[in-house]
Short mmCIF file of C-alpha atoms in Angstrom, two decimals:
data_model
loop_
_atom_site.label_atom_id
_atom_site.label_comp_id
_atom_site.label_asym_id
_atom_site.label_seq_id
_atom_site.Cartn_x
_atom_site.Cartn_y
_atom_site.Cartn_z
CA UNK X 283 -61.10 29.43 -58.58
CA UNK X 284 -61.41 31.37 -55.41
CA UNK X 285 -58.65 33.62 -53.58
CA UNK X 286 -58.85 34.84 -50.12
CA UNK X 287 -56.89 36.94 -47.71
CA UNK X 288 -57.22 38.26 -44.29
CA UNK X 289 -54.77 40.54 -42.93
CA UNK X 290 -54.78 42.97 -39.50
CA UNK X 291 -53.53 46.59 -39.95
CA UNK X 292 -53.81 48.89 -37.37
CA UNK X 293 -55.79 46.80 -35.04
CA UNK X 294 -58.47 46.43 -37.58
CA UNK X 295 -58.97 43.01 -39.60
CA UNK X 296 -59.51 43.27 -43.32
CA UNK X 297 -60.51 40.24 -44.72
CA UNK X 298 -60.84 40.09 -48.98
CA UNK X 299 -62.13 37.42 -51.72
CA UNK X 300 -62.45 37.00 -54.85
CA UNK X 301 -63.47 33.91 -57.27
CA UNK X 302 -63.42 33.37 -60.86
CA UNK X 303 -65.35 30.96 -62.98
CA UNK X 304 -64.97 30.26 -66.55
CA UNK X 305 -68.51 29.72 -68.63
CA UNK X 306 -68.61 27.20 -71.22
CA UNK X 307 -67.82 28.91 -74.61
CA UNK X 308 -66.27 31.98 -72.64
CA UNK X 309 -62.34 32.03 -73.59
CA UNK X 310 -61.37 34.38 -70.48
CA UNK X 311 -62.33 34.23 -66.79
CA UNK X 312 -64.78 36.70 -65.56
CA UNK X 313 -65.17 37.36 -61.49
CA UNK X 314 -68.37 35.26 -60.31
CA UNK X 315 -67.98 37.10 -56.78
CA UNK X 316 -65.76 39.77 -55.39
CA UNK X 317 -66.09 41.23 -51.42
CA UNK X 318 -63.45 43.51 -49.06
CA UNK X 319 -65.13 43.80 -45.14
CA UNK X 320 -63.16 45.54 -42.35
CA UNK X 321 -63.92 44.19 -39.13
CA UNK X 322 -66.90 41.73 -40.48
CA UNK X 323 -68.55 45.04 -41.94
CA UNK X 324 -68.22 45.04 -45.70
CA UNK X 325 -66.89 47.72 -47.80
CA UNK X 326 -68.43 46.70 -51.03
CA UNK X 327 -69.08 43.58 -52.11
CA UNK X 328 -69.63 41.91 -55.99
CA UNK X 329 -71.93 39.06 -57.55
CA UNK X 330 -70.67 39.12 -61.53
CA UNK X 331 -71.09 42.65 -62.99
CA UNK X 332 -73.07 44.68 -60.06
CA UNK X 333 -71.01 46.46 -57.11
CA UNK X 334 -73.15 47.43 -54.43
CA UNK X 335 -71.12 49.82 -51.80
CA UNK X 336 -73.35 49.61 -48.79
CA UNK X 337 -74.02 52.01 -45.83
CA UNK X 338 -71.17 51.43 -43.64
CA UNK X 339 -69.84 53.29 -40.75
CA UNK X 340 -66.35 53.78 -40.79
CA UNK X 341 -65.01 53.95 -37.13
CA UNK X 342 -63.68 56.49 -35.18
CA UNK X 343 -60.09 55.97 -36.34
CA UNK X 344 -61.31 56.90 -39.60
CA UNK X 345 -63.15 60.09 -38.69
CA UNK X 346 -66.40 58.25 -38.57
CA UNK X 347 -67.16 59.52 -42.24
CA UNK X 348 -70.62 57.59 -43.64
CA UNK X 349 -70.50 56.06 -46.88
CA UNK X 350 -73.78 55.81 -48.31
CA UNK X 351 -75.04 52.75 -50.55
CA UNK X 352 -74.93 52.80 -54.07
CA UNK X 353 -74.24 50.17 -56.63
CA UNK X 354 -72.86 50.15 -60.25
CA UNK X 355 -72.06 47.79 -62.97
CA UNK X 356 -68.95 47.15 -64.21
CA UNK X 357 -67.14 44.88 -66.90
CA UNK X 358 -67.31 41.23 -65.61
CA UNK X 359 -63.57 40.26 -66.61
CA UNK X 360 -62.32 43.40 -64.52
CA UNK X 361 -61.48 43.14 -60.47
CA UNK X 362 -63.29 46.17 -58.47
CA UNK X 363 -60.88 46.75 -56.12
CA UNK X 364 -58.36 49.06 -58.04
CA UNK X 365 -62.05 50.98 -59.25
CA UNK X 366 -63.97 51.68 -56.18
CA UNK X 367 -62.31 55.12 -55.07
CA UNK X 368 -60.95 55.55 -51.41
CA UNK X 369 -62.47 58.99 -49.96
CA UNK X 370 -59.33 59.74 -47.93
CA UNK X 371 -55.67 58.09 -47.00
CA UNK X 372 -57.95 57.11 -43.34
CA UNK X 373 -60.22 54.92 -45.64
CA UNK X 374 -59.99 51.62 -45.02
CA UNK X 375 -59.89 50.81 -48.52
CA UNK X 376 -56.79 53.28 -49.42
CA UNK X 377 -55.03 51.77 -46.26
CA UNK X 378 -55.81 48.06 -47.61
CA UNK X 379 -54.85 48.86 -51.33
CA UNK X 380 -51.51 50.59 -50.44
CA UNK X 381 -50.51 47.70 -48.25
CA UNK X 382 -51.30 45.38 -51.25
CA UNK X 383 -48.84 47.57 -53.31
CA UNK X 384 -45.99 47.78 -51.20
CA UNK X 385 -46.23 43.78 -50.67
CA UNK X 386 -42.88 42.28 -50.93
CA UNK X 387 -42.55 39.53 -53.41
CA UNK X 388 -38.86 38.76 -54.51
CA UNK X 389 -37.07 36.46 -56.20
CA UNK X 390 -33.77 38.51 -56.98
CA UNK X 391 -31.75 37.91 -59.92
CA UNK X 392 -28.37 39.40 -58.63
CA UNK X 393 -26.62 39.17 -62.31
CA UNK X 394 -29.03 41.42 -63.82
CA UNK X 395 -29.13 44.15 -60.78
CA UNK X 396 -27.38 47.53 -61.69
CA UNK X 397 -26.87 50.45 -59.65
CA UNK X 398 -28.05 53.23 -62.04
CA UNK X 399 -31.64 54.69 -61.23
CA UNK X 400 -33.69 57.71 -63.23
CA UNK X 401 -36.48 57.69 -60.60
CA UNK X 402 -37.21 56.80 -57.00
CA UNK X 403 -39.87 53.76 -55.87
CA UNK X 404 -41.29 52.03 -52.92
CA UNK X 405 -42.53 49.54 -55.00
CA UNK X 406 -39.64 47.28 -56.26
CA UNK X 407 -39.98 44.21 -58.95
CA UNK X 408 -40.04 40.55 -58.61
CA UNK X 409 -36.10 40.76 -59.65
CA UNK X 410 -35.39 43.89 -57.65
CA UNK X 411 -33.67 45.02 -60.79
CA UNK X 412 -34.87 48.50 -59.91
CA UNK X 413 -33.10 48.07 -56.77
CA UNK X 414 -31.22 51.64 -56.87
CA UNK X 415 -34.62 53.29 -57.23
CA UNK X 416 -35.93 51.18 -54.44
CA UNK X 417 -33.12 52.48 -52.58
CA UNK X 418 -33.33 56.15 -53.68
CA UNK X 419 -36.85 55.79 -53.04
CA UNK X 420 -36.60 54.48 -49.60
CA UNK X 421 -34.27 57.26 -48.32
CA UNK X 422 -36.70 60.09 -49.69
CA UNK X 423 -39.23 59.09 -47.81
CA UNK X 424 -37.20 58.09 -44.42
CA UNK X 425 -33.19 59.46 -44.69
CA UNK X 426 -33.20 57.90 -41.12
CA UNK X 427 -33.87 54.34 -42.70
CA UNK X 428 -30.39 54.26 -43.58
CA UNK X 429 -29.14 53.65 -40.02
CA UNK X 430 -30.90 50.26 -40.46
CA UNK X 431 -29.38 49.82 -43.54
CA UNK X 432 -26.08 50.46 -42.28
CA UNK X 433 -25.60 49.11 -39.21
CA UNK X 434 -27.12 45.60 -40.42
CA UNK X 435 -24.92 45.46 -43.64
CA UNK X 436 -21.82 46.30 -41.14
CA UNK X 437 -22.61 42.92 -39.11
CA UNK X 438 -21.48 41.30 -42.20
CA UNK X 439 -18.91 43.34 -43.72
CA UNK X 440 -17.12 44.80 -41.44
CA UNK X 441 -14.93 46.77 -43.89
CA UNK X 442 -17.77 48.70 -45.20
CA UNK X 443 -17.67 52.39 -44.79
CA UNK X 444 -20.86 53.74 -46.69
CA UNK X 445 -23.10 53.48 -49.70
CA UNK X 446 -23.51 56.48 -51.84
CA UNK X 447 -25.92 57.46 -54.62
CA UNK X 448 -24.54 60.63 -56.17
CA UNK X 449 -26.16 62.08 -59.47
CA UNK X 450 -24.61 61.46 -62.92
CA UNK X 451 -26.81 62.83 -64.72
CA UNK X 452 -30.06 65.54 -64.82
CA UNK X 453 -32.22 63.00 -63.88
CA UNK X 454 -29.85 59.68 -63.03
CA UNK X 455 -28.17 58.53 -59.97
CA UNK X 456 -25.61 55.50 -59.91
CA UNK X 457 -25.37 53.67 -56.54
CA UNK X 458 -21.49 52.99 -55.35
CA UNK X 459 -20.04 51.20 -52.65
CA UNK X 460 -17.04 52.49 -50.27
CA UNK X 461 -15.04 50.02 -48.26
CA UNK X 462 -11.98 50.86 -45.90
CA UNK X 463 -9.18 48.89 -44.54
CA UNK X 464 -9.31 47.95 -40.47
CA UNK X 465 -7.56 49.51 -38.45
CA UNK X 466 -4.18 47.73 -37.59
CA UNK X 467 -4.42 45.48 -40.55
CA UNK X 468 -1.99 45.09 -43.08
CA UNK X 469 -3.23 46.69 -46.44
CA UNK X 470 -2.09 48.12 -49.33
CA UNK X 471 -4.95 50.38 -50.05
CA UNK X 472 -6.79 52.52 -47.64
CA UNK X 473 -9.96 52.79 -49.04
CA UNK X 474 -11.92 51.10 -52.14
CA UNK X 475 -14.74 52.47 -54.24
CA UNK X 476 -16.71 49.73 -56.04
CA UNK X 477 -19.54 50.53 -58.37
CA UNK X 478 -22.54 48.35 -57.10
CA UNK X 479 -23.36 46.49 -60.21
CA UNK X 480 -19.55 44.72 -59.57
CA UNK X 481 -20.64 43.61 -55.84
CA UNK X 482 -20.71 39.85 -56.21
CA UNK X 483 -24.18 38.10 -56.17
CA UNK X 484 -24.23 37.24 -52.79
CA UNK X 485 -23.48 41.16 -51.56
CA UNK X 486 -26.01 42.45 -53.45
CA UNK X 487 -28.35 40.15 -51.27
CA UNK X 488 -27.11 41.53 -48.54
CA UNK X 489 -27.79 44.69 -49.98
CA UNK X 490 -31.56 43.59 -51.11
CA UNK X 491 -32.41 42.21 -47.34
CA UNK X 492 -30.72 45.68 -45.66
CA UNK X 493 -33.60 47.71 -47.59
CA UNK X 494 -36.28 44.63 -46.74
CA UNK X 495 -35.76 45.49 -42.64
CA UNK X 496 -35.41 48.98 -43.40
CA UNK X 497 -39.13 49.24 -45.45
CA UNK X 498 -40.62 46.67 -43.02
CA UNK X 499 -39.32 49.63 -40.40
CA UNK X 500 -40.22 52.55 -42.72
CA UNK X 501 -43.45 52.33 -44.21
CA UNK X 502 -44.53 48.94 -42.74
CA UNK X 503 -45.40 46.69 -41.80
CA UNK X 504 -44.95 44.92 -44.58
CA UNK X 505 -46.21 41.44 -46.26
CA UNK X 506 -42.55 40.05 -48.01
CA UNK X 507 -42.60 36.60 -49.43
CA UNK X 508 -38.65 36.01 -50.45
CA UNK X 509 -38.39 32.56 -52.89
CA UNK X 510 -35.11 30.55 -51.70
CA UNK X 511 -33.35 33.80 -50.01
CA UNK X 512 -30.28 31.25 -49.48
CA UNK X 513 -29.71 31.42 -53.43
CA UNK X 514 -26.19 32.86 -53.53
CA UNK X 515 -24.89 33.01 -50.47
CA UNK X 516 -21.87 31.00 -48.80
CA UNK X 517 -23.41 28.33 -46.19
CA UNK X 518 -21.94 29.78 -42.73
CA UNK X 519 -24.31 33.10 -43.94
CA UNK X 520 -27.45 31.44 -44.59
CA UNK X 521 -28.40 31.16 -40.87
CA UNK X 522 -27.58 34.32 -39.83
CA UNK X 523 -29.46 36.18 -43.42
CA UNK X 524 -32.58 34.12 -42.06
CA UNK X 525 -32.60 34.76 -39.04
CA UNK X 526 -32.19 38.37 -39.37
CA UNK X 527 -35.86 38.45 -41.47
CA UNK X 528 -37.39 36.60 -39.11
CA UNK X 529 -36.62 38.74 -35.75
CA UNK X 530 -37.11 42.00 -37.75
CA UNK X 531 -40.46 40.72 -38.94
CA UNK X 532 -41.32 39.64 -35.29
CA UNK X 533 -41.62 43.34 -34.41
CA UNK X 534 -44.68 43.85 -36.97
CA UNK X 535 -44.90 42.85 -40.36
CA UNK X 536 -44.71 39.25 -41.75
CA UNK X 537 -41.90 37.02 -43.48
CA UNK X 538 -42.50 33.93 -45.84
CA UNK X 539 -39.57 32.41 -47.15
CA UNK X 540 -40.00 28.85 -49.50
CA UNK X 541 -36.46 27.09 -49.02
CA UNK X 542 -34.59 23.39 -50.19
CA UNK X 543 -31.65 24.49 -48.24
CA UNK X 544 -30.91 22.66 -44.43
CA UNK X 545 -29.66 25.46 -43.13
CA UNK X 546 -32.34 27.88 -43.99
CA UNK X 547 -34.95 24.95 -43.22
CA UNK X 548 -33.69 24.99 -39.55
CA UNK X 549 -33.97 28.43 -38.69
CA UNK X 550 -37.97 27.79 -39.12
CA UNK X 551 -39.81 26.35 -35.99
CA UNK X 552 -42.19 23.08 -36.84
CA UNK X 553 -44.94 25.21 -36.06
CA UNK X 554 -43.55 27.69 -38.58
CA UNK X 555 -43.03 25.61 -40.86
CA UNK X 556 -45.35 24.21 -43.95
CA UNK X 557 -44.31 21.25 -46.16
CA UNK X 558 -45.56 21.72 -49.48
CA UNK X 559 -46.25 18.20 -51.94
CA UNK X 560 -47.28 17.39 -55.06
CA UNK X 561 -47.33 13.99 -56.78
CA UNK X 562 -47.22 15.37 -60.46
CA UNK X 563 -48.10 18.17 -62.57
CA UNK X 564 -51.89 16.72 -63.03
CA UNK X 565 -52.78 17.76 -59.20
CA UNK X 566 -52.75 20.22 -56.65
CA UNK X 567 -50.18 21.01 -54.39
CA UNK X 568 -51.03 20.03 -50.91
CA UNK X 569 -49.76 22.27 -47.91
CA UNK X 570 -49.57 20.79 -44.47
CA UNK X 571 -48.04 22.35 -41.56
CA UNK X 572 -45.14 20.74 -39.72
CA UNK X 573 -45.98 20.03 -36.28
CA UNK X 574 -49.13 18.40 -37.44
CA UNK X 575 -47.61 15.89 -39.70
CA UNK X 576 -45.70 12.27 -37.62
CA UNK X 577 -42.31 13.30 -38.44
CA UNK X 578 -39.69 11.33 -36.53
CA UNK X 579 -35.96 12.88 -35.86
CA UNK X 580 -34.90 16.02 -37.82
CA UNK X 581 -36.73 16.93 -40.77
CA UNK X 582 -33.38 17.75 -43.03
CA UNK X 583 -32.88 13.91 -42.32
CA UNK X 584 -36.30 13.19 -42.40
CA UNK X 585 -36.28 14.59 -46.23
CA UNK X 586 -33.17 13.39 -47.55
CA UNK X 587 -34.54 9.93 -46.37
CA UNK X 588 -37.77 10.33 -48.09
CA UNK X 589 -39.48 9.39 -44.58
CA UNK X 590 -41.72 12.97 -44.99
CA UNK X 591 -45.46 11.37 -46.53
CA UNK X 592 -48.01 14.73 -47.38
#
């Protein structure tokens, strides 16, 4: 089993890989081979237990600092990366390990998300359950961040005067949500206060993909893989939600959605688009991009007709 990822930061290419093997009477995987390489140049790279960090030049950007070779063993079921120490936040190994940290990979469960937080992350979960301390988090680091936040979530609700995160207790903070009437509308009340976890599922989506442009602007760019962001929302908004990722990710950054929904599909160019296929649970998925595959009219109708072959 091998894994392998190339990504540019910076202007520099970091390209890392990793495989796995599993000997006969072994009951765990151990790594087989393990290398990170900036540029083509490798950082360290791994055959089973031994790590060998060889002489490398690190380039001007990083204050041309010289690593010298060395090697050392470590425990064959463990992955190096997290181990090998970074010898400043200009190493291209501390820049590579915090953008695998602050990768984006949601799949939101609205129901369970809350708006209480006890501390502050940039880091959220799979469920952005911890989506008050993302926010908390976020505004720490960049208070200006929530000009993105705002004017994007006022494209969609109008009504929406501000978001507010006052403390409730010596270390808690509860997130809640202020809308006003418009002006020269007919309304009873003038203002409304609604705590966030009441928002409905869809709003607090709205809410999640407000602090997604606002990181990517942050402390990106950023890596976000979002399964089916049109869960939950009404279908004149799933266009619009999609299409907001994608141009903000255009700018830096990059944006993976997986989607069964037409509307969503068609916000995706063919040659942005992959088509993913498997005949049953005994094989592989196959991925093949769009615009390589003999696809004939739309490929909503294309789909629902069962006309799309892997």
């Amino acid at each position: 089993m091998r894994f392998e990822i190339e990504v540019e930061l910076d202007g520099m290419t970091y390209e890392y890989g990793i495989a796995f093997e599993l000997p006969e009477r072994f009951k765990e995987l151990r790594v087989l081979e393990e290398k990170l390489a900036v540029n083509g140049k490798p950082i360290y790279t791994r055959e089973q237990a031994e790590v060998h960090l060889g002489a490398k030049q690190v380039q001007e950007l990083t204050a041309r600092e010289l690593m010298i070779g060395a090697h050392f063993r470590i425990d064959w079921h463990l992955v190096a990366l997290p181990i090998v120490q970074e010898q400043s936040q200009k190493d291209p190994l501390f820049v590579f390990k915090q953008w695998l940290a602050r990768m984006l990979i949601l799949r939101p469960i609205p129901q369970l998300i809350q708006g209480d937080s006890d501390h502050e992350t940039l880091q959220p979960n799979a469920q952005v359950t911890d989506f008050a301390a993302w926010f908390a988090g976020l505004l720490a680091l960049a208070p200006a961040a929530y000009s993105t936040i705002d004017d994007y979530l006022k494209r969609l609700m109008p009504d929406l005067k501000d978001i507010k995160n006052p403390v409730i207790g010596k270390d808690s903070r509860s997130l809640v949500v202020q809308f006003s009437a418009n002006q020269g509308s007919p309304s009873i009340l003038e203002s409304l206060t609604v705590p966030f976890e009441d928002l409905s599922d869809g709003e607090k989506c709205f809410m999640i993909c407000a602090l997604v442009l606002a990181a990517n602007d942050a402390y990106g760019p950023l890596f976000c893989f979002w399964d089916e962001p049109d869960n939950h929302l009404a279908l004149p908004e799933v266009g619009h939600f999609v299409l907001a990722l994608r141009k903000a990710f255009q700018r830096g950054g990059q944006f993976i959605a997986t989607s069964h929904n037409p509307e969503a599909i068609r916000r995706f160019s063919d040659e942005n688009t992959i088509v993913l296929h498997r005949r049953s649970h005994l094989e592989p998925t196959t991925a093949r991009r769009l615009d390589e595959m003999q696809i004939e009219g739309d490929l909503v109708g294309a789909l629902i007709r069962g006309d799309v072959e892997p």
